[in-house]
Tab-separated table of C-alpha atoms in Angstrom:
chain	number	residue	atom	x	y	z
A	1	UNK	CA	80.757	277.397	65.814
A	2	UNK	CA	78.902	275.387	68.187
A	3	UNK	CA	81.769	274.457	70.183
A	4	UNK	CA	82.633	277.937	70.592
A	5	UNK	CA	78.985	278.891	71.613
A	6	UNK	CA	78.990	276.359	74.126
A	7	UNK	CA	82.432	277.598	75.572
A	8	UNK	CA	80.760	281.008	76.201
A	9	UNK	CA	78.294	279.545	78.079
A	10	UNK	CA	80.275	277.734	80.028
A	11	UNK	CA	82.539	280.825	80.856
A	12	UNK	CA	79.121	282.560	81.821
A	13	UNK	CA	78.214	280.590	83.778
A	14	UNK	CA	81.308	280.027	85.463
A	15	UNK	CA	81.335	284.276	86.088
A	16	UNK	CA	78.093	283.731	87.692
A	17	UNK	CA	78.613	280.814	89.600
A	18	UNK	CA	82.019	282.698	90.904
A	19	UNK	CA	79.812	286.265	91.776
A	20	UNK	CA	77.180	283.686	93.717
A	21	UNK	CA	80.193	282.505	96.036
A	22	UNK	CA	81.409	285.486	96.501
A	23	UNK	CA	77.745	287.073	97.750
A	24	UNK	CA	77.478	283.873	99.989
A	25	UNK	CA	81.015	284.381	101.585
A	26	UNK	CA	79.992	287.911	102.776
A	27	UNK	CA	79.797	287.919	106.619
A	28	UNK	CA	80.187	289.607	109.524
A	29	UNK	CA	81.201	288.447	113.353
A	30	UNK	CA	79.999	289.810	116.365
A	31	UNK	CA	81.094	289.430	119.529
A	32	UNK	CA	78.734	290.248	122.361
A	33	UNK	CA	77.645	290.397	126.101
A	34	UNK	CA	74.138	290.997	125.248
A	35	UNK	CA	71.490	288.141	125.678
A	36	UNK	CA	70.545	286.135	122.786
A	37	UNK	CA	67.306	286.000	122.995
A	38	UNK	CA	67.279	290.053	122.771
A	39	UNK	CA	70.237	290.346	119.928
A	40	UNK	CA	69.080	287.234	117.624
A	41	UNK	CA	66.374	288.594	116.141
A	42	UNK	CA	68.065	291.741	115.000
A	43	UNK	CA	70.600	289.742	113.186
A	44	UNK	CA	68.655	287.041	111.640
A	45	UNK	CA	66.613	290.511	110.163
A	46	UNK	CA	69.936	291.859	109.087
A	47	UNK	CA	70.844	288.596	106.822
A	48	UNK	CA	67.333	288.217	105.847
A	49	UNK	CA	67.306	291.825	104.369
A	50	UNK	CA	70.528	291.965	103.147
A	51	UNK	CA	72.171	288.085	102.436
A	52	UNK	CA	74.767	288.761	104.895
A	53	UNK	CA	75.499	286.073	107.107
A	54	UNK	CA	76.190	286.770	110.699
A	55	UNK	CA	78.296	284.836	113.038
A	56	UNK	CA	77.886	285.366	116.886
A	57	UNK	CA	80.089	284.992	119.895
A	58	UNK	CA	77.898	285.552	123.043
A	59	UNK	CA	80.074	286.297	125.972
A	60	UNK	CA	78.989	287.141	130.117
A	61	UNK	CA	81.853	289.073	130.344
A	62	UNK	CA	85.903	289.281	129.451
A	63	UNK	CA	84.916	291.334	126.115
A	64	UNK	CA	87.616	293.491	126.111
A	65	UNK	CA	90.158	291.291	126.952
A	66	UNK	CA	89.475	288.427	125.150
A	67	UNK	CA	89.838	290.851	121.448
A	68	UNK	CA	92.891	292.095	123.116
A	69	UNK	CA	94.310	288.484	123.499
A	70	UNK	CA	93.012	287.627	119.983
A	71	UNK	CA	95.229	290.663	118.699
A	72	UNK	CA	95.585	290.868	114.622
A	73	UNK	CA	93.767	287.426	113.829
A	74	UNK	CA	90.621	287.977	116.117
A	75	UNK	CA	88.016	287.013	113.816
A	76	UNK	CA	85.409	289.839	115.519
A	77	UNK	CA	84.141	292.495	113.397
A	78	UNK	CA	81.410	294.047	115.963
A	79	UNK	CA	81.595	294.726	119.708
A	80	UNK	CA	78.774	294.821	121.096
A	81	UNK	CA	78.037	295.824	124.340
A	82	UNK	CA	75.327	297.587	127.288
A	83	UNK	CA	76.553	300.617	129.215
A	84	UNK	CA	78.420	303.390	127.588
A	85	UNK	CA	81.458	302.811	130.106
A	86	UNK	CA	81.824	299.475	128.988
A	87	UNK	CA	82.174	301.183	125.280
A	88	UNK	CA	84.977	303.467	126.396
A	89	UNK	CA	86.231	300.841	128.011
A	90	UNK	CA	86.778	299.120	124.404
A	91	UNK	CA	88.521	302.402	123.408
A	92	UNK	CA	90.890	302.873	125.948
A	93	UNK	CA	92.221	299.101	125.465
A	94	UNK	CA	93.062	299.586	121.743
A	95	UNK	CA	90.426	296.945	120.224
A	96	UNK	CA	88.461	299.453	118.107
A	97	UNK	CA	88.801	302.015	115.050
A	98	UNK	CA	87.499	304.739	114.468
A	99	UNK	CA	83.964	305.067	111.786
A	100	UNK	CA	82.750	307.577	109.238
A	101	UNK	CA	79.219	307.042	108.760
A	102	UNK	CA	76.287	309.848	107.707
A	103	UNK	CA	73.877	307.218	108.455
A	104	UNK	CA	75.000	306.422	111.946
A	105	UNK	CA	75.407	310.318	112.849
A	106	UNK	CA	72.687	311.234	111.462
A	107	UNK	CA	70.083	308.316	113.019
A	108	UNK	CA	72.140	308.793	116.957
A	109	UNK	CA	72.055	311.975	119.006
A	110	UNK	CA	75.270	312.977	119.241
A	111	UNK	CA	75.437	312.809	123.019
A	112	UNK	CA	75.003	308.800	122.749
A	113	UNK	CA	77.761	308.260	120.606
A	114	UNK	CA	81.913	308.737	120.584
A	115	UNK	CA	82.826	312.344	118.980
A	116	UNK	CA	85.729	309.982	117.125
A	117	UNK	CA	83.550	307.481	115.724
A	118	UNK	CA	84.421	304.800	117.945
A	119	UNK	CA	81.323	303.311	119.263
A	120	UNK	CA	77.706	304.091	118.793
A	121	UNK	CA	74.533	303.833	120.961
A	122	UNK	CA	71.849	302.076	119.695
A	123	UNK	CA	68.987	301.881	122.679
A	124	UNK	CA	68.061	303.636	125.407
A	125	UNK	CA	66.941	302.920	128.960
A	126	UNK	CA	66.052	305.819	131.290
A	127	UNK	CA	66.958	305.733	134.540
A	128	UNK	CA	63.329	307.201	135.994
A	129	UNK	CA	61.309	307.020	139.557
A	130	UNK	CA	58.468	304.437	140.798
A	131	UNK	CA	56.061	306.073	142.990
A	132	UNK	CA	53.560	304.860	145.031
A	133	UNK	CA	50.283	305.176	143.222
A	134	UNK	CA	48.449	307.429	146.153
A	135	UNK	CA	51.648	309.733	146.269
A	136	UNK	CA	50.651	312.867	145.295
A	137	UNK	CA	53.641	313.464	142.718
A	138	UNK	CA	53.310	314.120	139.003
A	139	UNK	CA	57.189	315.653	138.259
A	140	UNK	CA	59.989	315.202	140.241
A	141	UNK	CA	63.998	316.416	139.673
A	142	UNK	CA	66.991	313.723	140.701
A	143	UNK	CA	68.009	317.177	142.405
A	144	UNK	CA	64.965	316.509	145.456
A	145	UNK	CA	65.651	313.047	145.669
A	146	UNK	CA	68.086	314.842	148.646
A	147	UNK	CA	65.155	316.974	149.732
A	148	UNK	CA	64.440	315.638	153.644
A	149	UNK	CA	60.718	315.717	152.770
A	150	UNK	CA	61.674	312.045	151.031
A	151	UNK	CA	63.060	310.487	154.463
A	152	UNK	CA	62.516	307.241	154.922
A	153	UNK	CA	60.540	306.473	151.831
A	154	UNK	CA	63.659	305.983	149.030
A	155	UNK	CA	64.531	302.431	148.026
A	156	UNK	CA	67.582	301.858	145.568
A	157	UNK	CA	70.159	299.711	144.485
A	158	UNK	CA	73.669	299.851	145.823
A	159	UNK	CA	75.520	303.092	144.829
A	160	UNK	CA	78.341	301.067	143.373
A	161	UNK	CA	75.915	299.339	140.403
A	162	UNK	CA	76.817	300.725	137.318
A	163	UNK	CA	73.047	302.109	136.996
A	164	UNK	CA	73.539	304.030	140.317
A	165	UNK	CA	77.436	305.256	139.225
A	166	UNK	CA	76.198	306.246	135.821
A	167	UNK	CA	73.258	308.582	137.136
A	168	UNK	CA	75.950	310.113	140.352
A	169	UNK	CA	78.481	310.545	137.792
A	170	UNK	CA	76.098	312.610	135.533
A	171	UNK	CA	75.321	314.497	138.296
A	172	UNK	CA	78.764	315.372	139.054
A	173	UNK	CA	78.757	316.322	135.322
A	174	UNK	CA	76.377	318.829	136.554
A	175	UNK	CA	77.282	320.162	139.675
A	176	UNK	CA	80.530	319.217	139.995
A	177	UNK	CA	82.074	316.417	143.209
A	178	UNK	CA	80.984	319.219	146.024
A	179	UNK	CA	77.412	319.471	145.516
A	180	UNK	CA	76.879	315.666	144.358
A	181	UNK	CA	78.670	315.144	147.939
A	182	UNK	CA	76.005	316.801	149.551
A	183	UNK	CA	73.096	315.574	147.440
A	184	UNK	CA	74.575	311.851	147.488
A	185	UNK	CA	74.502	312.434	151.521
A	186	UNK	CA	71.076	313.283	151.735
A	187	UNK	CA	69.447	310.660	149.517
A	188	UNK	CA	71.421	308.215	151.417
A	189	UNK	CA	69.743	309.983	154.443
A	190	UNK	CA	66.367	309.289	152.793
A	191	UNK	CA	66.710	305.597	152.149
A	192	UNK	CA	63.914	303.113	153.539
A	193	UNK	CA	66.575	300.541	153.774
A	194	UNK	CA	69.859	299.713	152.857
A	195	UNK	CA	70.864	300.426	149.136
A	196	UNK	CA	70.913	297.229	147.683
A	197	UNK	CA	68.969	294.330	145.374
A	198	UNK	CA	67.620	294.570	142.442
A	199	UNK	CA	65.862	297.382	140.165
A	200	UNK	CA	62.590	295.577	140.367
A	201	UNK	CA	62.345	294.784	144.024
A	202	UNK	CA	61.668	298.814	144.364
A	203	UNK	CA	58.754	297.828	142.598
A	204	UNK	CA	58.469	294.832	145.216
A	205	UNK	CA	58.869	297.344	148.508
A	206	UNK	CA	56.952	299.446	147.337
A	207	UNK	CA	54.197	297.287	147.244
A	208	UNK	CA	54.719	296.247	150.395
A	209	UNK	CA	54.875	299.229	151.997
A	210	UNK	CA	58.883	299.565	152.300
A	211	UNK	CA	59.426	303.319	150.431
A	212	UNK	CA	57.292	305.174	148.243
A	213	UNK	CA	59.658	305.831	145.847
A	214	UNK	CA	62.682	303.656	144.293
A	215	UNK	CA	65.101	304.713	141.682
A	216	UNK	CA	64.882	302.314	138.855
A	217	UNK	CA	65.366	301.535	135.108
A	218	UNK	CA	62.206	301.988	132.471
A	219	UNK	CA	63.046	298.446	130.494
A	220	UNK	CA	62.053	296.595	134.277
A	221	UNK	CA	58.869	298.476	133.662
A	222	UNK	CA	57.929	296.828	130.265
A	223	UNK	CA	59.309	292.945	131.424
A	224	UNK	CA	57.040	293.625	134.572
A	225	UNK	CA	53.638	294.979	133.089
A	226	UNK	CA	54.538	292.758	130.379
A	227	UNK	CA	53.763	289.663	132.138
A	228	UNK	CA	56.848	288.211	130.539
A	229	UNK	CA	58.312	288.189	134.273
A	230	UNK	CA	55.406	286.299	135.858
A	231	UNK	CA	51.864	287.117	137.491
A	232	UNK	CA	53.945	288.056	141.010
A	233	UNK	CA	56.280	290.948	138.919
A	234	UNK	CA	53.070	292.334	137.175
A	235	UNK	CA	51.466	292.424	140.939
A	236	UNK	CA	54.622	294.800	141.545
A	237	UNK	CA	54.034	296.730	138.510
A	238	UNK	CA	50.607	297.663	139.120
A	239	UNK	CA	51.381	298.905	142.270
A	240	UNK	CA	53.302	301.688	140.736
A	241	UNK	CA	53.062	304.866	139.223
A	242	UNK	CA	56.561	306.051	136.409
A	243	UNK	CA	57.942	309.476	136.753
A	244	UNK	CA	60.456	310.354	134.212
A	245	UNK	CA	62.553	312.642	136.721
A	246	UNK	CA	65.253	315.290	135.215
A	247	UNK	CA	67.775	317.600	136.224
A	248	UNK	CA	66.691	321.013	136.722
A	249	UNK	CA	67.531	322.654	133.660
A	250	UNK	CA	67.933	319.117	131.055
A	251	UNK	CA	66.734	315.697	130.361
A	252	UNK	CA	66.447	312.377	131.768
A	253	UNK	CA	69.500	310.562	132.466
A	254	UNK	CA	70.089	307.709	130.262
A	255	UNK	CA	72.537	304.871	129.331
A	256	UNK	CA	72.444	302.717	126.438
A	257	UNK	CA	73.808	299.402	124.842
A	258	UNK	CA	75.902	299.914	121.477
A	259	UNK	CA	78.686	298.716	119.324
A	260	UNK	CA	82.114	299.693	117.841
A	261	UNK	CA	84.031	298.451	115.157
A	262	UNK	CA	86.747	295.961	116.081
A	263	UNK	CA	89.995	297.643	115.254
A	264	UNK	CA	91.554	294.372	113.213
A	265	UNK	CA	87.395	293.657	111.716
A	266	UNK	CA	88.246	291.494	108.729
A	267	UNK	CA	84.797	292.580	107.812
A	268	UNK	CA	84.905	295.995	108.485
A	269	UNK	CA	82.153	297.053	105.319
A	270	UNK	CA	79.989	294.961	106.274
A	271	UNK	CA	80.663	295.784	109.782
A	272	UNK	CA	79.343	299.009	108.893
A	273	UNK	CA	76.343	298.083	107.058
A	274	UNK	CA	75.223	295.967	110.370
A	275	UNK	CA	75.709	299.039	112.225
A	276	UNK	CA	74.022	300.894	110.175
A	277	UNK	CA	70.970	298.548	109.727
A	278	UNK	CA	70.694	298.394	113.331
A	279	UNK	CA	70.083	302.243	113.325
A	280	UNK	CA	66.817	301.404	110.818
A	281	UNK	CA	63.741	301.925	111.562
A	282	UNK	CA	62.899	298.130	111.302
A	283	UNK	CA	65.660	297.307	113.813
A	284	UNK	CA	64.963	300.233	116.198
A	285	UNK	CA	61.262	299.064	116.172
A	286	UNK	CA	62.645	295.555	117.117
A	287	UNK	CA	65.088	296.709	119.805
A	288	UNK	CA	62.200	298.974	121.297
A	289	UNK	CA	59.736	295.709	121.154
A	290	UNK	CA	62.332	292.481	122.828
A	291	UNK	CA	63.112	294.395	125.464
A	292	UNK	CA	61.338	297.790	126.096
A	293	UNK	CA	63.864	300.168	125.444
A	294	UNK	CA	64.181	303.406	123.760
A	295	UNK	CA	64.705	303.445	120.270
A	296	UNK	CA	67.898	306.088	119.621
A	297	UNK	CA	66.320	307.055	116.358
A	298	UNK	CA	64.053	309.866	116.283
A	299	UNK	CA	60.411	309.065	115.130
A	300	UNK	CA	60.401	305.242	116.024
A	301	UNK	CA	58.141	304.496	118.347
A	302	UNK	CA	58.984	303.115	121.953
A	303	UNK	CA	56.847	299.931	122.679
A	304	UNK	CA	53.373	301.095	124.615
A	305	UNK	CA	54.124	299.735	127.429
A	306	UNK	CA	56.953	302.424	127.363
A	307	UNK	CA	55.463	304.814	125.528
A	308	UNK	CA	52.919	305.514	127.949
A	309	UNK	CA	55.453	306.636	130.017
A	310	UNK	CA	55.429	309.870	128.710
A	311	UNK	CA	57.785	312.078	126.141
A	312	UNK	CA	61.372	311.204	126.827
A	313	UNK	CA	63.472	313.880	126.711
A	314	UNK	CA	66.809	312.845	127.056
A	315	UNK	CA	69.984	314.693	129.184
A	316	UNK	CA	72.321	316.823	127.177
A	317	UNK	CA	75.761	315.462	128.633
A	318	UNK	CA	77.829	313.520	126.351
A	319	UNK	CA	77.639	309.828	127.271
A	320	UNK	CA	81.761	310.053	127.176
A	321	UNK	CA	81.837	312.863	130.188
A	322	UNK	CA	79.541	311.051	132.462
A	323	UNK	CA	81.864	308.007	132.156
A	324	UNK	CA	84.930	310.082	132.185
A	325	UNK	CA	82.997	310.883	135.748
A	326	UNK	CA	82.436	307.066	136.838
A	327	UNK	CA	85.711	306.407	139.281
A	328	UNK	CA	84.952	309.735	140.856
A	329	UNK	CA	82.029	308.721	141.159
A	330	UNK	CA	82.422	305.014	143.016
A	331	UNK	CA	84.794	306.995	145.379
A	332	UNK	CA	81.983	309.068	146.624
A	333	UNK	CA	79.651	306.218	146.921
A	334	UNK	CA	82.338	304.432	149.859
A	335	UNK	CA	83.299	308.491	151.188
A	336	UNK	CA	79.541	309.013	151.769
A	337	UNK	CA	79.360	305.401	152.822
A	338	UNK	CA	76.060	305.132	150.255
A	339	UNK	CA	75.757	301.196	150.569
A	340	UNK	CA	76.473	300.850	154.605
């Protein structure tokens, strides 16, 4: 009787022991060309919550193509990457399927995410206006960035940045090629200098007196007043006033960083459930906080520093039109001859 007694045990514990190495083995892999320093604490929130254990592949660039290589025994369950044409970009090369998910389409607006499932947004950054603080100028549309009033004072990247190919191919979502012709014609007419650098140096010139106004993102904004860039980048910060600028009859133009589901994802549940977490409010609040950007999720609050800002309301064209917009786009940026 004993004997038997103590061979249920054993066979109890034995189920137990087995259900333990089976919770342990549950992982996920992502592979991504977002910073570490940014993604890491999302994911080390993720396993702490739920037990899963995530493995990472950071990458600079080559996402696409390296999955594609990897074919049927890529080990990558998430994609993860920043701008939405990047994300389609995943699509057309055949490396993702397609999600069902309440939670994702409920938590994402359905402009920032694929209408197939395919990839989802899961931050924001706006692409807004830095002002000189004495310029008299509380609203502005990207429409008058054209207006001749502006001449001289406009500072911007080059045209062919993705930033600055995003925001022209929204407009052309718009207005069609025509008008964004004409509009990309006079802005380039109102430049203080050439288009070219980097988002914050707007910040930078206009300090020193180079443009009153430079087209820029609103994450620069949060790193800069931040401090987090150094005393000399706050200098630049404080020497500016934000405008969230929109197009005459929407929202602010924005782009986001997201992920899909790799299309061979050995993982592909818990896949899911990362996605899914990362549309939380705990992970939106830590997305808005490491590096100042919008959290997708209505209700979350944006970090102060971004908040302060003012309301956000965001432009109504699907993310997947603007890009479907982009080459059209860089073609008008050399026919206009934007960055000569």
């Amino acid at each position: 009787m004993r004997n038997a007694h103590f061979k249920t045990t054993l066979l109890a514990a034995a189920s137990l022991l087995a259900v333990a190495n089976v919770a342990s083995a549950a992982e996920v892999s992502i592979y991504t060309t977002r910073e570490p320093g940014l993604i890491q604490p999302l994911l080390d929130s993720f396993s702490s919550s739920t037990g899963i254990k995530v493995n990472t592949v950071f990458l600079k660039d080559g996402l696409a193509e390296r999955v594609a290589s990897e074919g049927e025994s890529s080990p990558a369950d998430i994609l993860m990457a920043v701008d939405a044409g990047n994300l389609v970009d995943l699509v057309d090369k055949g490396v993702t399927q397609p999600v069902e998910s309440a939670v994702l389409s409920e938590a994402i607006p359905a402009q920032l995410r694929d209408a197939n499932g395919h990839w989802f947004g899961l931050s924001m950054r706006a692409r807004v206006l830095y002002t000189a603080k004495d310029l008299d100028l509380d609203a502005v549309t990207y429409e008058d960035l054209s207006d001749p009033k502006w001449k001289g004072k406009v500072c911007i990247r080059s045209g062919q940045h993705p930033y600055n190919t995003a925001l022209i191919a929204d407009y052309i979502a718009h207005y069609g090629a025509e008008e964004t012709e004409k509009w990309l014609t006079g802005l380039k007419g109102n430049l203080a200098r050439k288009a070219a650098g980097g988002d914050r140096e707007g910040a930078k010139d206009i300090l020193g007196g180079v443009c009153d106004i430079a087209v820029a993102n609103s994450y620069y904004v949060g790193l800069m007043r931040s401090g987090s860039g150094g005393d000399e980048q706050k200098q630049w910060a404080d020497a500016i006033k934000v405008i969230l600028p929109t197009f005459k009859d929407d929202g602010t133009h924005v782009n986001i960083s997201g992920a899909a589901v790799a299309k061979h994802a050995p993982n592909k549940d818990e896949a899911v459930k990362l996605l899914e977490y990362l549309v939380s409010d705990e992970a939106q609040k830590i997305y808005a906080e490491a590096n100042y950007e919008y959290p997708v999720k209505a209700g979350v609050a944006a970090d102060p520093l971004i908040a302060e800002l003012g309301d956000l309301k965001i432009d109504s064209k699907p993310l997947t039109e603007i890009v479907a917009n982009r080459k059209a786009a860089s073609e008008l940026v050399d026919k206009v001859g934007f960055d000569n």
